[in-house]
Amino acid sequence: MASAVMNMTSGAWDWVSGGLNVPFARAVVFGVHIDGHFVIEVLLVVVILFQLSRKSYKPPKKPLTEKEVDELCDEWVPESLHPPITKEMEEKIQSPILESDEGVHWGVQTGLQLSRSTVVYFKHNDMDSLESTLEKFTRGNRRAEKIRRYIVVEALYQNSGQIAPLDAIVKLKEKYRFRVMLEESHSFGVLGASGRGLSEHYGVPIEKIDIITAGMGHALATDGGFCTGSVRVVDHQRLSSSGYVFSASLPPYLASAAITALDHLEGNPDVITKLRSNITLLWNGLSDIVGLSISSNILSPIVYLKLKKSTGSFEGDMKLLDDIAQHALKEDSLLICTSKKSTLDKCRLPAGIRLFVSAGHSKSDIQKAAESLKRIAALVLSDLN
């Protein structure tokens, strides 16, 4: 079919140009013989120039009358930018449920807020409270199986020095079909026989913990952090994360420092032993301190001291603890940390003093710190006893 059309077009072209060859058979301009082809091409050029030189048509501008404007507004129907939300779609876009310990630190709280999930807090390290919230959510909720749901805890709590009961949490996770997100910033490099964290400490298989996160600014003495889990979780994170995360990778020297710290932990297991020895030494030194009691776990390098008798308000307790910290710094050059909180911090655990024990501390360092705190606490808190 196409070849037939081409043949017809070629024949018509030859017929027209042949017809024009007759009147111009003897025409010669500047020594150039003019034939039918030349005439047709000149005509085409003239037509093209004519079309290019024409002004585009612009209809006259006539403003709309008020009546026409009102009619257009009455007839206008706004179009939705998204399809209508059906009941089925509402179930699919249900926000995740995060069951979090009320004692998690500010960084975890910020992450919970930014996740735009429904956050439910349970009492600090209270497994009965956790089970109660899990039971309340799953009982009679037909959509529970379709909603993403997580238990969010710290392995070693910065705000109390307590250790999360991972074995009990895993049992509840399996019973109510939740996932576990474990924050190990303070336990990584500390808990377990080789410092591998809370799972090693309890002997819980690492596969039972869905997501593990940790900052490397504590035991590894560098910066940055990591998030790990199963291959499925990691692949999902890579595909779904904001593109910004791929332009904020750890600088090589910080990554090298982290690798060196890990190599040191693996090659020197006695570091963990020395750390626990220092923790025990500080515990023994502060066992009879006046007005304060240790509320942290015996294995925690965060030794948390709180008032035996509260003043009745967080601000009043903080004033006494700040006085102790200021006296320790001024008189004995002992730098200690009180549990100051932002007004946005949702953690409402009692105020206290945090002592951070390291394997790098010598025996004399620990003893001097304990003696200084006992003397200053007796001086500042004498009126409360």
Short mmCIF file of N, CA and C in Angstrom, two decimals, residues 78-242:
data_model
loop_
_atom_site.label_atom_id
_atom_site.label_comp_id
_atom_site.label_asym_id
_atom_site.label_seq_id
_atom_site.Cartn_x
_atom_site.Cartn_y
_atom_site.Cartn_z
N PRO A 78 -14.66 22.02 41.91
CA PRO A 78 -13.25 21.67 42.18
C PRO A 78 -13.03 20.17 42.06
N GLU A 79 -11.87 19.81 41.52
CA GLU A 79 -11.51 18.41 41.36
C GLU A 79 -10.58 17.98 42.50
N SER A 80 -10.84 16.83 43.08
CA SER A 80 -10.02 16.32 44.18
C SER A 80 -8.63 15.96 43.68
N LEU A 81 -7.62 16.22 44.53
CA LEU A 81 -6.24 15.89 44.17
C LEU A 81 -5.90 14.43 44.46
N HIS A 82 -6.80 13.71 45.10
CA HIS A 82 -6.56 12.29 45.40
C HIS A 82 -7.89 11.55 45.30
N PRO A 83 -7.83 10.26 45.11
CA PRO A 83 -9.08 9.49 45.04
C PRO A 83 -9.79 9.49 46.38
N PRO A 84 -11.07 9.27 46.41
CA PRO A 84 -11.80 9.25 47.68
C PRO A 84 -11.28 8.15 48.60
N ILE A 85 -11.20 8.46 49.89
CA ILE A 85 -10.69 7.50 50.87
C ILE A 85 -11.82 6.56 51.27
N THR A 86 -11.70 5.33 50.87
CA THR A 86 -12.69 4.31 51.20
C THR A 86 -12.34 3.66 52.53
N LYS A 87 -13.23 2.86 53.04
CA LYS A 87 -12.99 2.17 54.30
C LYS A 87 -11.80 1.22 54.18
N GLU A 88 -11.70 0.57 53.02
CA GLU A 88 -10.58 -0.35 52.78
C GLU A 88 -9.26 0.40 52.76
N MET A 89 -9.25 1.57 52.11
CA MET A 89 -8.02 2.37 52.05
C MET A 89 -7.65 2.90 53.43
N GLU A 90 -8.65 3.27 54.22
CA GLU A 90 -8.39 3.79 55.56
C GLU A 90 -7.70 2.75 56.42
N GLU A 91 -8.08 1.49 56.25
CA GLU A 91 -7.44 0.42 57.00
C GLU A 91 -6.00 0.23 56.57
N LYS A 92 -5.74 0.40 55.26
CA LYS A 92 -4.39 0.19 54.74
C LYS A 92 -3.42 1.29 55.15
N ILE A 93 -3.92 2.53 55.31
CA ILE A 93 -3.03 3.64 55.64
C ILE A 93 -3.02 3.93 57.14
N GLN A 94 -3.52 3.01 57.93
CA GLN A 94 -3.51 3.17 59.38
C GLN A 94 -2.07 3.35 59.86
N SER A 95 -1.83 4.36 60.70
CA SER A 95 -0.47 4.64 61.17
C SER A 95 0.02 3.52 62.07
N PRO A 96 1.33 3.26 62.09
CA PRO A 96 1.88 2.20 62.94
C PRO A 96 1.65 2.49 64.42
N ILE A 97 1.66 1.44 65.22
CA ILE A 97 1.53 1.55 66.67
C ILE A 97 2.89 1.29 67.30
N LEU A 98 3.36 2.21 68.12
CA LEU A 98 4.64 2.06 68.81
C LEU A 98 4.39 2.02 70.31
N GLU A 99 4.68 0.88 70.93
CA GLU A 99 4.57 0.74 72.38
C GLU A 99 5.96 0.99 72.96
N SER A 100 6.13 2.12 73.64
CA SER A 100 7.47 2.52 74.08
C SER A 100 7.54 2.66 75.60
N ASP A 101 8.70 2.34 76.13
CA ASP A 101 8.96 2.54 77.56
C ASP A 101 8.98 4.04 77.85
N GLU A 102 8.38 4.45 78.97
CA GLU A 102 8.32 5.87 79.30
C GLU A 102 9.69 6.44 79.71
N GLY A 103 10.68 5.57 79.89
CA GLY A 103 11.99 6.04 80.32
C GLY A 103 12.99 6.23 79.20
N VAL A 104 12.57 6.10 77.93
CA VAL A 104 13.52 6.24 76.83
C VAL A 104 14.05 7.67 76.77
N HIS A 105 15.28 7.81 76.29
CA HIS A 105 15.91 9.13 76.30
C HIS A 105 15.37 10.02 75.18
N TRP A 106 15.82 11.27 75.19
CA TRP A 106 15.28 12.31 74.31
C TRP A 106 15.43 11.95 72.83
N GLY A 107 16.54 11.35 72.45
CA GLY A 107 16.75 10.99 71.05
C GLY A 107 15.71 10.01 70.55
N VAL A 108 15.37 9.02 71.35
CA VAL A 108 14.35 8.04 70.97
C VAL A 108 12.98 8.71 70.90
N GLN A 109 12.70 9.58 71.87
CA GLN A 109 11.42 10.29 71.86
C GLN A 109 11.25 11.11 70.59
N THR A 110 12.32 11.76 70.15
CA THR A 110 12.26 12.56 68.92
C THR A 110 11.98 11.67 67.72
N GLY A 111 12.64 10.51 67.67
CA GLY A 111 12.39 9.57 66.58
C GLY A 111 10.95 9.08 66.57
N LEU A 112 10.39 8.83 67.75
CA LEU A 112 8.98 8.41 67.83
C LEU A 112 8.06 9.49 67.29
N GLN A 113 8.37 10.74 67.64
CA GLN A 113 7.54 11.85 67.18
C GLN A 113 7.63 12.03 65.66
N LEU A 114 8.85 11.94 65.13
CA LEU A 114 9.04 12.14 63.69
C LEU A 114 8.45 11.01 62.86
N SER A 115 8.23 9.86 63.46
CA SER A 115 7.68 8.72 62.72
C SER A 115 6.20 8.91 62.37
N ARG A 116 5.55 9.90 63.02
CA ARG A 116 4.13 10.17 62.79
C ARG A 116 3.27 8.93 63.06
N SER A 117 3.70 8.16 64.05
CA SER A 117 2.97 6.95 64.44
C SER A 117 2.13 7.24 65.68
N THR A 118 1.28 6.29 66.02
CA THR A 118 0.54 6.36 67.27
C THR A 118 1.42 5.77 68.37
N VAL A 119 1.82 6.61 69.33
CA VAL A 119 2.76 6.19 70.37
C VAL A 119 2.02 5.98 71.68
N VAL A 120 2.23 4.82 72.29
CA VAL A 120 1.66 4.49 73.59
C VAL A 120 2.81 4.16 74.53
N TYR A 121 2.87 4.84 75.68
CA TYR A 121 3.95 4.61 76.65
C TYR A 121 3.48 3.67 77.75
N PHE A 122 4.35 2.75 78.14
CA PHE A 122 4.08 1.90 79.30
C PHE A 122 5.07 2.24 80.41
N LYS A 123 4.77 1.80 81.62
CA LYS A 123 5.59 2.15 82.77
C LYS A 123 7.01 1.61 82.62
N HIS A 124 7.96 2.36 83.18
CA HIS A 124 9.37 2.05 82.98
C HIS A 124 9.73 0.66 83.47
N ASN A 125 10.22 -0.16 82.52
CA ASN A 125 10.71 -1.51 82.81
C ASN A 125 9.67 -2.39 83.52
N ASP A 126 8.41 -2.08 83.32
CA ASP A 126 7.32 -2.83 83.96
C ASP A 126 6.66 -3.72 82.90
N MET A 127 6.92 -5.01 82.98
CA MET A 127 6.39 -5.94 81.97
C MET A 127 4.88 -6.15 82.13
N ASP A 128 4.36 -5.99 83.33
CA ASP A 128 2.90 -6.09 83.51
C ASP A 128 2.21 -4.92 82.79
N SER A 129 2.80 -3.74 82.90
CA SER A 129 2.25 -2.57 82.21
C SER A 129 2.34 -2.75 80.69
N LEU A 130 3.46 -3.29 80.21
CA LEU A 130 3.61 -3.54 78.78
C LEU A 130 2.57 -4.53 78.28
N GLU A 131 2.41 -5.63 79.01
CA GLU A 131 1.44 -6.64 78.57
C GLU A 131 0.02 -6.08 78.59
N SER A 132 -0.26 -5.21 79.56
CA SER A 132 -1.58 -4.61 79.64
C SER A 132 -1.88 -3.75 78.41
N THR A 133 -0.89 -2.96 77.97
CA THR A 133 -1.09 -2.11 76.78
C THR A 133 -1.19 -2.96 75.51
N LEU A 134 -0.41 -4.05 75.44
CA LEU A 134 -0.49 -4.94 74.28
C LEU A 134 -1.84 -5.63 74.21
N GLU A 135 -2.31 -6.08 75.37
CA GLU A 135 -3.60 -6.76 75.44
C GLU A 135 -4.73 -5.80 75.07
N LYS A 136 -4.64 -4.57 75.55
CA LYS A 136 -5.68 -3.58 75.28
C LYS A 136 -5.77 -3.28 73.78
N PHE A 137 -4.61 -3.26 73.11
CA PHE A 137 -4.60 -2.94 71.68
C PHE A 137 -5.13 -4.10 70.83
N THR A 138 -4.74 -5.32 71.16
CA THR A 138 -5.08 -6.47 70.31
C THR A 138 -6.45 -7.04 70.60
N ARG A 139 -6.97 -6.87 71.82
CA ARG A 139 -8.24 -7.50 72.18
C ARG A 139 -9.40 -6.87 71.39
N GLY A 140 -10.08 -7.68 70.61
CA GLY A 140 -11.24 -7.22 69.86
C GLY A 140 -10.94 -6.29 68.70
N ASN A 141 -9.67 -6.13 68.38
CA ASN A 141 -9.29 -5.25 67.27
C ASN A 141 -9.06 -6.09 66.02
N ARG A 142 -10.01 -6.08 65.11
CA ARG A 142 -9.90 -6.91 63.91
C ARG A 142 -8.83 -6.40 62.95
N ARG A 143 -8.47 -5.13 63.07
CA ARG A 143 -7.47 -4.55 62.17
C ARG A 143 -6.05 -4.69 62.72
N ALA A 144 -5.91 -5.27 63.91
CA ALA A 144 -4.60 -5.32 64.56
C ALA A 144 -3.56 -6.03 63.70
N GLU A 145 -3.99 -7.11 63.00
CA GLU A 145 -3.05 -7.88 62.19
C GLU A 145 -2.54 -7.09 60.99
N LYS A 146 -3.30 -6.08 60.56
CA LYS A 146 -2.93 -5.32 59.37
C LYS A 146 -2.09 -4.08 59.69
N ILE A 147 -1.95 -3.76 60.97
CA ILE A 147 -1.24 -2.55 61.37
C ILE A 147 0.18 -2.91 61.79
N ARG A 148 1.14 -2.11 61.34
CA ARG A 148 2.52 -2.31 61.76
C ARG A 148 2.64 -1.90 63.23
N ARG A 149 3.24 -2.74 64.05
CA ARG A 149 3.29 -2.48 65.48
C ARG A 149 4.63 -2.93 66.05
N TYR A 150 5.16 -2.11 66.93
CA TYR A 150 6.50 -2.33 67.46
C TYR A 150 6.54 -2.07 68.96
N ILE A 151 7.44 -2.77 69.62
CA ILE A 151 7.81 -2.48 71.01
C ILE A 151 9.17 -1.79 70.96
N VAL A 152 9.25 -0.57 71.51
CA VAL A 152 10.47 0.23 71.44
C VAL A 152 11.06 0.37 72.84
N VAL A 153 12.27 -0.15 73.02
CA VAL A 153 12.92 -0.09 74.34
C VAL A 153 14.40 0.22 74.17
N GLU A 154 15.00 0.70 75.26
CA GLU A 154 16.45 0.84 75.33
C GLU A 154 17.01 -0.39 76.02
N ALA A 155 18.15 -0.85 75.57
CA ALA A 155 18.79 -1.99 76.24
C ALA A 155 19.27 -1.58 77.62
N LEU A 156 19.92 -0.43 77.69
CA LEU A 156 20.41 0.12 78.95
C LEU A 156 19.96 1.58 78.99
N TYR A 157 19.08 1.89 79.93
CA TYR A 157 18.42 3.19 79.93
C TYR A 157 19.33 4.30 80.44
N GLN A 158 19.46 5.33 79.63
CA GLN A 158 20.27 6.49 80.01
C GLN A 158 19.66 7.23 81.20
N ASN A 159 18.33 7.22 81.31
CA ASN A 159 17.65 8.00 82.34
C ASN A 159 17.50 7.26 83.67
N SER A 160 17.95 6.01 83.74
CA SER A 160 17.83 5.29 85.01
C SER A 160 18.97 4.32 85.28
N GLY A 161 19.72 3.94 84.24
CA GLY A 161 20.77 2.94 84.43
C GLY A 161 20.23 1.53 84.52
N GLN A 162 18.93 1.34 84.28
CA GLN A 162 18.33 0.01 84.34
C GLN A 162 18.53 -0.73 83.02
N ILE A 163 18.49 -2.07 83.09
CA ILE A 163 18.62 -2.92 81.91
C ILE A 163 17.25 -3.49 81.55
N ALA A 164 16.89 -3.43 80.29
CA ALA A 164 15.59 -3.95 79.84
C ALA A 164 15.57 -5.47 79.93
N PRO A 165 14.49 -6.06 80.45
CA PRO A 165 14.37 -7.54 80.53
C PRO A 165 14.03 -8.12 79.16
N LEU A 166 15.05 -8.31 78.33
CA LEU A 166 14.83 -8.71 76.94
C LEU A 166 14.13 -10.05 76.81
N ASP A 167 14.45 -10.99 77.69
CA ASP A 167 13.82 -12.31 77.60
C ASP A 167 12.30 -12.21 77.75
N ALA A 168 11.84 -11.39 78.71
CA ALA A 168 10.40 -11.21 78.90
C ALA A 168 9.78 -10.44 77.74
N ILE A 169 10.50 -9.47 77.21
CA ILE A 169 9.99 -8.67 76.09
C ILE A 169 9.80 -9.55 74.85
N VAL A 170 10.75 -10.45 74.60
CA VAL A 170 10.65 -11.33 73.44
C VAL A 170 9.45 -12.27 73.58
N LYS A 171 9.19 -12.75 74.78
CA LYS A 171 8.02 -13.62 74.99
C LYS A 171 6.72 -12.87 74.69
N LEU A 172 6.64 -11.62 75.16
CA LEU A 172 5.44 -10.83 74.89
C LEU A 172 5.32 -10.49 73.40
N LYS A 173 6.47 -10.25 72.78
CA LYS A 173 6.48 -9.96 71.34
C LYS A 173 5.89 -11.13 70.56
N GLU A 174 6.31 -12.33 70.89
CA GLU A 174 5.83 -13.51 70.17
C GLU A 174 4.37 -13.83 70.51
N LYS A 175 3.97 -13.52 71.72
CA LYS A 175 2.59 -13.80 72.13
C LYS A 175 1.60 -12.88 71.42
N TYR A 176 1.95 -11.60 71.32
CA TYR A 176 1.02 -10.62 70.74
C TYR A 176 1.40 -10.21 69.31
N ARG A 177 2.40 -10.89 68.74
CA ARG A 177 2.79 -10.68 67.35
C ARG A 177 3.19 -9.22 67.08
N PHE A 178 4.10 -8.72 67.89
CA PHE A 178 4.69 -7.40 67.69
C PHE A 178 6.13 -7.58 67.21
N ARG A 179 6.73 -6.50 66.75
CA ARG A 179 8.16 -6.48 66.44
C ARG A 179 8.88 -5.69 67.53
N VAL A 180 10.18 -5.93 67.67
CA VAL A 180 10.97 -5.27 68.71
C VAL A 180 12.02 -4.38 68.07
N MET A 181 12.04 -3.11 68.50
CA MET A 181 13.10 -2.17 68.12
C MET A 181 13.93 -1.90 69.37
N LEU A 182 15.21 -2.25 69.32
CA LEU A 182 16.08 -2.17 70.49
C LEU A 182 17.16 -1.11 70.28
N GLU A 183 17.23 -0.15 71.19
CA GLU A 183 18.24 0.92 71.12
C GLU A 183 19.40 0.53 72.05
N GLU A 184 20.59 0.32 71.47
CA GLU A 184 21.72 -0.22 72.23
C GLU A 184 22.91 0.73 72.34
N SER A 185 22.66 2.02 72.34
CA SER A 185 23.77 2.98 72.38
C SER A 185 24.64 2.79 73.62
N HIS A 186 24.01 2.50 74.78
CA HIS A 186 24.76 2.42 76.03
C HIS A 186 25.14 0.98 76.40
N SER A 187 24.58 -0.01 75.71
CA SER A 187 24.88 -1.41 76.05
C SER A 187 25.87 -2.05 75.10
N PHE A 188 25.99 -1.51 73.88
CA PHE A 188 26.92 -2.08 72.90
C PHE A 188 28.35 -1.82 73.36
N GLY A 189 29.14 -2.89 73.43
CA GLY A 189 30.51 -2.77 73.93
C GLY A 189 30.59 -2.84 75.44
N VAL A 190 29.44 -3.13 76.10
CA VAL A 190 29.40 -3.13 77.57
C VAL A 190 28.82 -4.44 78.09
N LEU A 191 27.61 -4.78 77.64
CA LEU A 191 26.93 -5.97 78.15
C LEU A 191 27.30 -7.21 77.34
N GLY A 192 27.18 -8.35 77.98
CA GLY A 192 27.54 -9.61 77.32
C GLY A 192 28.99 -9.97 77.59
N ALA A 193 29.30 -11.25 77.39
CA ALA A 193 30.65 -11.74 77.67
C ALA A 193 31.69 -11.04 76.81
N SER A 194 31.34 -10.70 75.58
CA SER A 194 32.30 -10.03 74.68
C SER A 194 31.85 -8.63 74.29
N GLY A 195 30.83 -8.10 74.99
CA GLY A 195 30.38 -6.74 74.71
C GLY A 195 29.46 -6.61 73.52
N ARG A 196 28.82 -7.72 73.12
CA ARG A 196 27.95 -7.65 71.93
C ARG A 196 26.55 -7.14 72.24
N GLY A 197 26.28 -6.80 73.48
CA GLY A 197 25.02 -6.15 73.80
C GLY A 197 24.04 -7.01 74.57
N LEU A 198 22.79 -6.55 74.58
CA LEU A 198 21.77 -7.15 75.44
C LEU A 198 21.41 -8.57 75.03
N SER A 199 21.40 -8.86 73.74
CA SER A 199 21.04 -10.21 73.30
C SER A 199 22.05 -11.23 73.81
N GLU A 200 23.34 -10.87 73.80
CA GLU A 200 24.36 -11.77 74.33
C GLU A 200 24.23 -11.88 75.84
N HIS A 201 23.89 -10.80 76.50
CA HIS A 201 23.74 -10.80 77.96
C HIS A 201 22.66 -11.78 78.41
N TYR A 202 21.53 -11.81 77.68
CA TYR A 202 20.42 -12.69 78.05
C TYR A 202 20.46 -14.03 77.32
N GLY A 203 21.35 -14.19 76.37
CA GLY A 203 21.38 -15.41 75.59
C GLY A 203 20.21 -15.54 74.63
N VAL A 204 19.64 -14.42 74.22
CA VAL A 204 18.52 -14.41 73.28
C VAL A 204 19.08 -14.38 71.86
N PRO A 205 18.64 -15.26 70.96
CA PRO A 205 19.13 -15.23 69.57
C PRO A 205 18.89 -13.86 68.94
N ILE A 206 19.90 -13.37 68.26
CA ILE A 206 19.82 -12.04 67.67
C ILE A 206 18.69 -11.94 66.65
N GLU A 207 18.30 -13.09 66.05
CA GLU A 207 17.24 -13.09 65.04
C GLU A 207 15.88 -12.71 65.61
N LYS A 208 15.73 -12.83 66.93
CA LYS A 208 14.45 -12.50 67.55
C LYS A 208 14.25 -11.00 67.74
N ILE A 209 15.31 -10.24 67.53
CA ILE A 209 15.22 -8.78 67.62
C ILE A 209 15.13 -8.25 66.19
N ASP A 210 14.07 -7.54 65.89
CA ASP A 210 13.82 -7.14 64.50
C ASP A 210 14.72 -6.00 64.04
N ILE A 211 14.88 -4.99 64.88
CA ILE A 211 15.70 -3.83 64.51
C ILE A 211 16.56 -3.43 65.70
N ILE A 212 17.86 -3.24 65.46
CA ILE A 212 18.79 -2.78 66.49
C ILE A 212 19.44 -1.49 66.01
N THR A 213 19.41 -0.47 66.86
CA THR A 213 20.10 0.79 66.55
C THR A 213 21.06 1.12 67.68
N ALA A 214 22.11 1.85 67.36
CA ALA A 214 23.07 2.25 68.38
C ALA A 214 23.90 3.41 67.88
N GLY A 215 24.24 4.30 68.78
CA GLY A 215 25.19 5.36 68.48
C GLY A 215 26.59 4.88 68.84
N MET A 216 27.59 5.37 68.12
CA MET A 216 28.96 4.91 68.34
C MET A 216 29.78 5.91 69.15
N GLY A 217 29.08 6.84 69.82
CA GLY A 217 29.79 7.85 70.59
C GLY A 217 30.05 7.46 72.02
N HIS A 218 29.78 6.22 72.40
CA HIS A 218 29.96 5.79 73.79
C HIS A 218 31.12 4.80 73.90
N ALA A 219 30.82 3.50 73.83
CA ALA A 219 31.89 2.51 74.00
C ALA A 219 32.93 2.58 72.89
N LEU A 220 32.52 2.96 71.68
CA LEU A 220 33.46 2.98 70.55
C LEU A 220 34.22 4.30 70.45
N ALA A 221 33.83 5.30 71.24
CA ALA A 221 34.56 6.57 71.32
C ALA A 221 34.75 7.23 69.96
N THR A 222 33.74 7.15 69.11
CA THR A 222 33.79 7.83 67.81
C THR A 222 32.45 8.51 67.60
N ASP A 223 32.03 8.68 66.37
CA ASP A 223 30.77 9.37 66.09
C ASP A 223 29.96 8.55 65.09
N GLY A 224 28.71 8.96 64.89
CA GLY A 224 27.85 8.25 63.96
C GLY A 224 27.05 7.17 64.67
N GLY A 225 26.47 6.29 63.90
CA GLY A 225 25.67 5.22 64.47
C GLY A 225 25.34 4.18 63.42
N PHE A 226 24.57 3.19 63.80
CA PHE A 226 24.19 2.16 62.84
C PHE A 226 22.79 1.64 63.17
N CYS A 227 22.16 1.08 62.16
CA CYS A 227 20.86 0.44 62.30
C CYS A 227 20.94 -0.88 61.56
N THR A 228 20.59 -1.96 62.22
CA THR A 228 20.74 -3.27 61.60
C THR A 228 19.52 -4.14 61.90
N GLY A 229 19.41 -5.21 61.14
CA GLY A 229 18.30 -6.14 61.30
C GLY A 229 18.43 -7.24 60.26
N SER A 230 17.31 -7.85 59.92
CA SER A 230 17.34 -8.90 58.90
C SER A 230 17.59 -8.28 57.53
N VAL A 231 17.91 -9.13 56.55
CA VAL A 231 18.14 -8.65 55.18
C VAL A 231 16.90 -7.93 54.65
N ARG A 232 15.74 -8.44 54.99
CA ARG A 232 14.48 -7.83 54.52
C ARG A 232 14.33 -6.42 55.09
N VAL A 233 14.63 -6.26 56.37
CA VAL A 233 14.51 -4.94 57.01
C VAL A 233 15.51 -3.96 56.42
N VAL A 234 16.75 -4.40 56.23
CA VAL A 234 17.79 -3.52 55.70
C VAL A 234 17.46 -3.10 54.27
N ASP A 235 17.01 -4.04 53.44
CA ASP A 235 16.65 -3.71 52.06
C ASP A 235 15.49 -2.71 52.02
N HIS A 236 14.51 -2.91 52.90
CA HIS A 236 13.38 -1.97 52.94
C HIS A 236 13.85 -0.57 53.35
N GLN A 237 14.78 -0.51 54.30
CA GLN A 237 15.28 0.79 54.74
C GLN A 237 16.04 1.49 53.61
N ARG A 238 16.82 0.74 52.86
CA ARG A 238 17.57 1.34 51.76
C ARG A 238 16.63 1.89 50.68
N LEU A 239 15.56 1.17 50.41
CA LEU A 239 14.64 1.57 49.34
C LEU A 239 13.71 2.70 49.78
N SER A 240 13.35 2.73 51.06
CA SER A 240 12.32 3.67 51.53
C SER A 240 12.88 4.91 52.21
N SER A 241 14.16 4.93 52.52
CA SER A 241 14.71 6.08 53.24
C SER A 241 14.77 7.30 52.34
N SER A 242 14.81 8.46 52.98
CA SER A 242 14.99 9.70 52.23
C SER A 242 16.36 9.70 51.56
#
